[in-house]
Amino acid sequence: MTTANVQGPTGVVFPEIRGARSTSALGRSVVADALRAVDPVGARAAEHETDWRHGYLGHFRRLVEAGLLSREAALTVARDGLAALHARMRYRPDGDAEVPLDQACDLPDGEPLETATVTGGGDVEREFSLPYRGQRLRGDDLRRRLDAWVEAGVVEPTCAEAVRAVLANPDWLDLRDQRIVVLGAGAEMGPLPSVLRWGGDVVAVDLPRPEIWRRVLRTARRHGGRLHLPVRPGTSGDDAALAQGAGADLLHRLPQATGWLRGVDGRLVLGNYVYADGATNVRVATAVDALTVALTRERPDVALAFLATPTDVYAVPGEAVAHAERGYAARGLARRSLRVLSGGRLLHRNYPPGADPGVNDSLVPQQGPNYALAKRLQRWRAAVARDGGATVSFSVAPPTRTRSVLRNRALAAAYAGAHRFGVEVFEPATSNTLMAALLVHDLRTGGGPTQPHPWQDEAYAAAHGGLWRIPYAPRSALGLAVLLGLGGARA
């Protein structure tokens, strides 16, 4: 996809090449540079891909496969991919010439933002509970649900272990010693409601859109924590006035947002929960990465938090491969026949027998290469930061019925039919609470156990919804899931 160079693009922008800002050219170049040192053949293939919009899938898989050669190979891919992105992306202030991305956070940007603090009036909870299908699971009920998810292959066993550790240490939920920065405060998958429920401090960043801040402020008032929000100078009054004056625009006013966060006291946990549609997703994800580099350079104690999408390519443990193989061996006659009748296009096995690690390819073509690049750069940053000694919380989140998913008719239908293939799709409240528990676990354990390879860091405590352990390669079942989901909706 190519975005025309319209008059006046500002903020974090794609590089201009021959009068146009091409997202496909950027994607090809970044992936090629990430592969070049480890897989030069793969780099050349990415550079010469003529249909990036549809052909990107194999190249993003190759990024993972190339990194499996060694720990250093994986880190080289991550470092070189990040360097390629930062070298190409630009920042353009209003009415001024573009500058390299890495200079953006230090530019002057008008009046500095002020801070408003809201203290909620609700009770503080000190017991972890999980909303699930109309109930609030606690104690043994929650432990039984974790066991059921593990048995069904919905989450990795290490995910259940991490949540059980939070259950066993309720004092971990007291996060007043941290400042949880939620970039994308209005996001459905973010930890903001849970941290406020547990009485913690949330530093909220989102666009200056009153409808977002009205919702965030209502959440803050219901719970017992404190909400710190950026506001225009002179903003005060009730929640209606705060909502009108709140917000920081990471994409278009990156220096202003960076300056505000630099002034926040305490140990920061920089949580990345931003999302935008299409090419804007790459721009805002890049803005967050530039912010991350600036803050961690000045404050080495900053911890990082990421939510990874389950619809990506991951290396997975041999135990997950064996689980999938057992399901493939037990498949019924109807599914065997369907595979034969389709000429092998449908329902082929998820992994080669005995693979350890296996490579799970759950990329969804409908989400596109911009979404894949935005999520991949977060994985790269997590790996590089962890290798540099930072505390990093990285969690693979389950498929979830968020607003952005349900807007895509094909994805919504696939999610509606996914249960036929052993995939559980979560409601947002269940997902964001479960992910908040994993964040707590990581913050209280220094980022979780030390792993020998970055793929094992990514696989630890993954809540993939079943995509890693189903018998079939996810894309080979996607079309059937869509048809079944559409049929269920009509029924």
GROMACS .gro file of C-alpha atoms in nm, residues 200-455:
model
  256
  200GLY     CA    1  -0.223   0.148   4.210
  201ASP     CA    2  -0.107   0.462   4.028
  202VAL     CA    3  -0.182   0.482   3.657
  203VAL     CA    4  -0.014   0.741   3.437
  204ALA     CA    5  -0.255   0.760   3.145
  205VAL     CA    6  -0.165   0.869   2.793
  206ASP     CA    7  -0.410   0.884   2.506
  207LEU     CA    8  -0.528   1.120   2.237
  208PRO     CA    9  -0.694   1.452   2.329
  209ARG     CA   10  -1.041   1.316   2.262
  210PRO     CA   11  -1.297   1.391   2.533
  211GLU     CA   12  -1.494   1.070   2.474
  212ILE     CA   13  -1.185   0.864   2.563
  213TRP     CA   14  -1.116   1.061   2.880
  214ARG     CA   15  -1.478   1.056   2.997
  215ARG     CA   16  -1.462   0.677   2.987
  216VAL     CA   17  -1.122   0.664   3.158
  217LEU     CA   18  -1.232   0.906   3.431
  218ARG     CA   19  -1.547   0.702   3.500
  219THR     CA   20  -1.328   0.396   3.548
  220ALA     CA   21  -1.097   0.585   3.782
  221ARG     CA   22  -1.386   0.709   3.998
  222ARG     CA   23  -1.521   0.355   4.043
  223HIS     CA   24  -1.200   0.213   4.187
  224GLY     CA   25  -0.953   0.289   4.464
  225GLY     CA   26  -0.639   0.388   4.274
  226ARG     CA   27  -0.502   0.717   4.145
  227LEU     CA   28  -0.508   0.838   3.786
  228HIS     CA   29  -0.251   1.089   3.660
  229LEU     CA   30  -0.339   1.247   3.327
  230PRO     CA   31  -0.176   1.506   3.100
  231VAL     CA   32  -0.381   1.826   3.060
  232ARG     CA   33  -0.343   2.157   2.883
  233PRO     CA   34  -0.216   2.440   3.104
  234GLY     CA   35  -0.488   2.588   3.319
  235THR     CA   36  -0.723   2.288   3.300
  236SER     CA   37  -0.915   2.231   3.622
  237GLY     CA   38  -1.262   2.163   3.749
  238ASP     CA   39  -1.490   1.861   3.736
  239ASP     CA   40  -1.449   1.551   3.521
  240ALA     CA   41  -1.623   1.713   3.226
  241ALA     CA   42  -1.365   1.993   3.225
  242LEU     CA   43  -1.077   1.747   3.269
  243ALA     CA   44  -1.200   1.538   2.977
  244GLN     CA   45  -1.203   1.846   2.755
  245GLY     CA   46  -0.847   1.942   2.845
  246ALA     CA   47  -0.679   1.602   2.874
  247GLY     CA   48  -0.463   1.418   2.628
  248ALA     CA   49  -0.118   1.383   2.473
  249ASP     CA   50  -0.070   1.305   2.104
  250LEU     CA   51   0.222   1.065   2.067
  251LEU     CA   52   0.201   1.066   1.689
  252HIS     CA   53   0.186   1.441   1.618
  253ARG     CA   54   0.324   1.596   1.940
  254LEU     CA   55   0.587   1.341   2.043
  255PRO     CA   56   0.825   1.595   2.207
  256GLN     CA   57   0.540   1.733   2.420
  257ALA     CA   58   0.434   1.385   2.538
  258THR     CA   59   0.796   1.289   2.607
  259GLY     CA   60   0.853   1.604   2.810
  260TRP     CA   61   0.550   1.532   3.025
  261LEU     CA   62   0.655   1.174   3.099
  262ARG     CA   63   1.006   1.288   3.184
  263GLY     CA   64   0.855   1.485   3.470
  264VAL     CA   65   0.665   1.193   3.626
  265ASP     CA   66   0.817   1.089   3.958
  266GLY     CA   67   0.878   0.732   4.068
  267ARG     CA   68   0.976   0.414   3.894
  268LEU     CA   69   0.804   0.402   3.555
  269VAL     CA   70   0.659   0.092   3.393
  270LEU     CA   71   0.615   0.196   3.031
  271GLY     CA   72   0.323  -0.009   2.899
  272ASN     CA   73   0.261  -0.012   2.523
  273TYR     CA   74  -0.109  -0.066   2.443
  274VAL     CA   75  -0.147   0.166   2.144
  275TYR     CA   76  -0.329   0.069   1.827
  276ALA     CA   77  -0.439   0.245   1.509
  277ASP     CA   78  -0.575   0.129   1.176
  278GLY     CA   79  -0.363   0.067   0.870
  279ALA     CA   80  -0.041   0.255   0.808
  280THR     CA   81  -0.103   0.479   1.109
  281ASN     CA   82  -0.037   0.177   1.329
  282VAL     CA   83   0.326   0.167   1.212
  283ARG     CA   84   0.362   0.542   1.269
  284VAL     CA   85   0.227   0.537   1.624
  285ALA     CA   86   0.417   0.218   1.714
  286THR     CA   87   0.735   0.386   1.590
  287ALA     CA   88   0.654   0.697   1.794
  288VAL     CA   89   0.623   0.482   2.106
  289ASP     CA   90   0.954   0.314   2.029
  290ALA     CA   91   1.127   0.651   1.993
  291LEU     CA   92   0.975   0.754   2.327
  292THR     CA   93   1.095   0.427   2.481
  293VAL     CA   94   1.452   0.485   2.363
  294ALA     CA   95   1.451   0.843   2.499
  295LEU     CA   96   1.314   0.752   2.843
  296THR     CA   97   1.526   0.441   2.898
  297ARG     CA   98   1.840   0.630   2.802
  298GLU     CA   99   1.772   0.886   3.076
  299ARG     CA  100   1.611   0.655   3.333
  300PRO     CA  101   1.772   0.309   3.326
  301ASP     CA  102   1.527   0.175   3.585
  302VAL     CA  103   1.228   0.209   3.349
  303ALA     CA  104   1.052  -0.126   3.303
  304LEU     CA  105   0.877  -0.209   2.977
  305ALA     CA  106   0.548  -0.390   2.918
  306PHE     CA  107   0.410  -0.527   2.592
  307LEU     CA  108   0.105  -0.724   2.483
  308ALA     CA  109   0.178  -0.944   2.184
  309THR     CA  110  -0.087  -1.048   1.936
  310PRO     CA  111  -0.159  -1.422   1.905
  311THR     CA  112  -0.195  -1.377   1.527
  312ASP     CA  113   0.177  -1.371   1.451
  313VAL     CA  114   0.460  -1.621   1.402
  314TYR     CA  115   0.618  -1.774   1.712
  315ALA     CA  116   0.854  -2.053   1.799
  316VAL     CA  117   0.670  -2.283   2.041
  317PRO     CA  118   0.779  -2.558   2.281
  318GLY     CA  119   0.795  -2.921   2.176
  319GLU     CA  120   0.520  -2.992   2.430
  320ALA     CA  121   0.282  -2.771   2.229
  321VAL     CA  122   0.378  -2.953   1.909
  322ALA     CA  123   0.307  -3.291   2.071
  323HIS     CA  124  -0.034  -3.166   2.192
  324ALA     CA  125  -0.121  -3.058   1.837
  325GLU     CA  126  -0.001  -3.390   1.695
  326ARG     CA  127  -0.226  -3.586   1.929
  327GLY     CA  128  -0.521  -3.384   1.806
  328TYR     CA  129  -0.422  -3.434   1.442
  329ALA     CA  130  -0.397  -3.812   1.489
  330ALA     CA  131  -0.743  -3.819   1.650
  331ARG     CA  132  -0.923  -3.612   1.381
  332GLY     CA  133  -1.243  -3.761   1.244
  333LEU     CA  134  -1.334  -3.896   0.901
  334ALA     CA  135  -1.509  -3.576   0.793
  335ARG     CA  136  -1.199  -3.364   0.845
  336ARG     CA  137  -0.972  -3.623   0.684
  337SER     CA  138  -1.201  -3.628   0.382
  338LEU     CA  139  -1.216  -3.250   0.361
  339ARG     CA  140  -0.840  -3.229   0.349
  340VAL     CA  141  -0.829  -3.483   0.063
  341LEU     CA  142  -1.111  -3.315  -0.133
  342SER     CA  143  -0.941  -2.975  -0.102
  343GLY     CA  144  -0.619  -3.109  -0.251
  344GLY     CA  145  -0.438  -3.053   0.078
  345ARG     CA  146  -0.518  -2.681   0.097
  346LEU     CA  147  -0.744  -2.715   0.400
  347LEU     CA  148  -0.671  -2.849   0.746
  348HIS     CA  149  -0.307  -2.942   0.706
  349ARG     CA  150  -0.111  -3.025   1.018
  350ASN     CA  151   0.014  -2.745   1.240
  351TYR     CA  152   0.373  -2.871   1.268
  352PRO     CA  153   0.610  -3.129   1.124
  353PRO     CA  154   0.607  -3.430   1.358
  354GLY     CA  155   0.856  -3.400   1.642
  355ALA     CA  156   0.950  -3.036   1.580
  356ASP     CA  157   1.115  -2.879   1.887
  357PRO     CA  158   1.071  -2.594   1.879
  358GLY     CA  159   0.787  -2.579   1.633
  359VAL     CA  160   0.702  -2.268   1.436
  360ASN     CA  161   0.342  -2.158   1.476
  361ASP     CA  162   0.230  -1.935   1.188
  362SER     CA  163  -0.092  -1.764   1.290
  363LEU     CA  164  -0.053  -1.455   1.075
  364VAL     CA  165  -0.390  -1.347   0.937
  365PRO     CA  166  -0.371  -1.196   0.585
  366GLN     CA  167  -0.665  -0.963   0.654
  367GLN     CA  168  -0.462  -0.778   0.919
  368GLY     CA  169  -0.198  -0.681   0.664
  369PRO     CA  170   0.175  -0.606   0.663
  370ASN     CA  171   0.148  -0.278   0.855
  371TYR     CA  172  -0.009  -0.454   1.153
  372ALA     CA  173   0.258  -0.727   1.134
  373LEU     CA  174   0.542  -0.471   1.129
  374ALA     CA  175   0.397  -0.266   1.415
  375LYS     CA  176   0.368  -0.574   1.637
  376ARG     CA  177   0.706  -0.714   1.531
  377LEU     CA  178   0.895  -0.400   1.628
  378GLN     CA  179   0.750  -0.434   1.980
  379ARG     CA  180   0.885  -0.789   1.999
  380TRP     CA  181   1.223  -0.668   1.881
  381ARG     CA  182   1.230  -0.392   2.143
  382ALA     CA  183   1.134  -0.637   2.418
  383ALA     CA  184   1.416  -0.875   2.323
  384VAL     CA  185   1.681  -0.603   2.297
  385ALA     CA  186   1.575  -0.434   2.622
  386ARG     CA  187   1.573  -0.761   2.814
  387ASP     CA  188   1.918  -0.846   2.682
  388GLY     CA  189   2.033  -0.505   2.804
  389GLY     CA  190   1.922  -0.582   3.160
  390ALA     CA  191   1.581  -0.409   3.169
  391THR     CA  192   1.279  -0.560   3.340
  392VAL     CA  193   1.044  -0.656   3.057
  393SER     CA  194   0.692  -0.792   3.072
  394PHE     CA  195   0.601  -0.955   2.741
  395SER     CA  196   0.279  -1.152   2.719
  396VAL     CA  197   0.109  -1.319   2.425
  397ALA     CA  198  -0.257  -1.225   2.470
  398PRO     CA  199  -0.549  -1.445   2.365
  399PRO     CA  200  -0.774  -1.379   2.064
  400THR     CA  201  -1.021  -1.123   2.195
  401ARG     CA  202  -1.346  -0.971   2.072
  402THR     CA  203  -1.221  -0.614   2.071
  403ARG     CA  204  -1.392  -0.338   1.876
  404SER     CA  205  -1.112  -0.331   1.618
  405VAL     CA  206  -1.155  -0.704   1.547
  406LEU     CA  207  -1.532  -0.690   1.525
  407ARG     CA  208  -1.512  -0.407   1.271
  408ASN     CA  209  -1.348  -0.652   1.029
  409ARG     CA  210  -1.627  -0.878   0.902
  410ALA     CA  211  -1.400  -1.166   0.806
  411LEU     CA  212  -1.211  -1.161   1.137
  412ALA     CA  213  -1.534  -1.134   1.334
  413ALA     CA  214  -1.673  -1.436   1.150
  414ALA     CA  215  -1.349  -1.632   1.200
  415TYR     CA  216  -1.363  -1.563   1.571
  416ALA     CA  217  -1.726  -1.673   1.582
  417GLY     CA  218  -1.632  -2.007   1.424
  418ALA     CA  219  -1.296  -2.057   1.596
  419HIS     CA  220  -1.431  -2.275   1.876
  420ARG     CA  221  -1.500  -2.550   1.620
  421PHE     CA  222  -1.124  -2.593   1.591
  422GLY     CA  223  -1.030  -2.571   1.959
  423VAL     CA  224  -0.962  -2.197   1.979
  424GLU     CA  225  -1.121  -2.000   2.262
  425VAL     CA  226  -1.189  -1.632   2.190
  426PHE     CA  227  -1.199  -1.417   2.503
  427GLU     CA  228  -1.409  -1.120   2.602
  428PRO     CA  229  -1.209  -0.799   2.659
  429ALA     CA  230  -1.266  -0.791   3.037
  430THR     CA  231  -1.129  -1.144   3.075
  431SER     CA  232  -0.829  -1.074   2.854
  432ASN     CA  233  -0.724  -0.745   3.007
  433THR     CA  234  -0.755  -0.878   3.363
  434LEU     CA  235  -0.559  -1.193   3.282
  435MET     CA  236  -0.288  -0.987   3.112
  436ALA     CA  237  -0.276  -0.750   3.411
  437ALA     CA  238  -0.208  -1.049   3.636
  438LEU     CA  239   0.082  -1.153   3.412
  439LEU     CA  240   0.215  -0.795   3.428
  440VAL     CA  241   0.208  -0.812   3.808
  441HIS     CA  242   0.389  -1.146   3.802
  442ASP     CA  243   0.662  -1.009   3.577
  443LEU     CA  244   0.711  -0.692   3.780
  444ARG     CA  245   0.741  -0.892   4.103
  445THR     CA  246   0.980  -1.152   3.956
  446GLY     CA  247   1.213  -0.925   3.760
  447GLY     CA  248   1.058  -1.013   3.425
  448GLY     CA  249   1.006  -1.382   3.491
  449PRO     CA  250   1.261  -1.662   3.475
  450THR     CA  251   1.580  -1.620   3.274
  451GLN     CA  252   1.558  -1.808   2.944
  452PRO     CA  253   1.845  -1.914   2.718
  453HIS     CA  254   1.683  -1.786   2.394
  454PRO     CA  255   1.448  -1.496   2.313
  455TRP     CA  256   1.188  -1.731   2.163
   0.00000   0.00000   0.00000
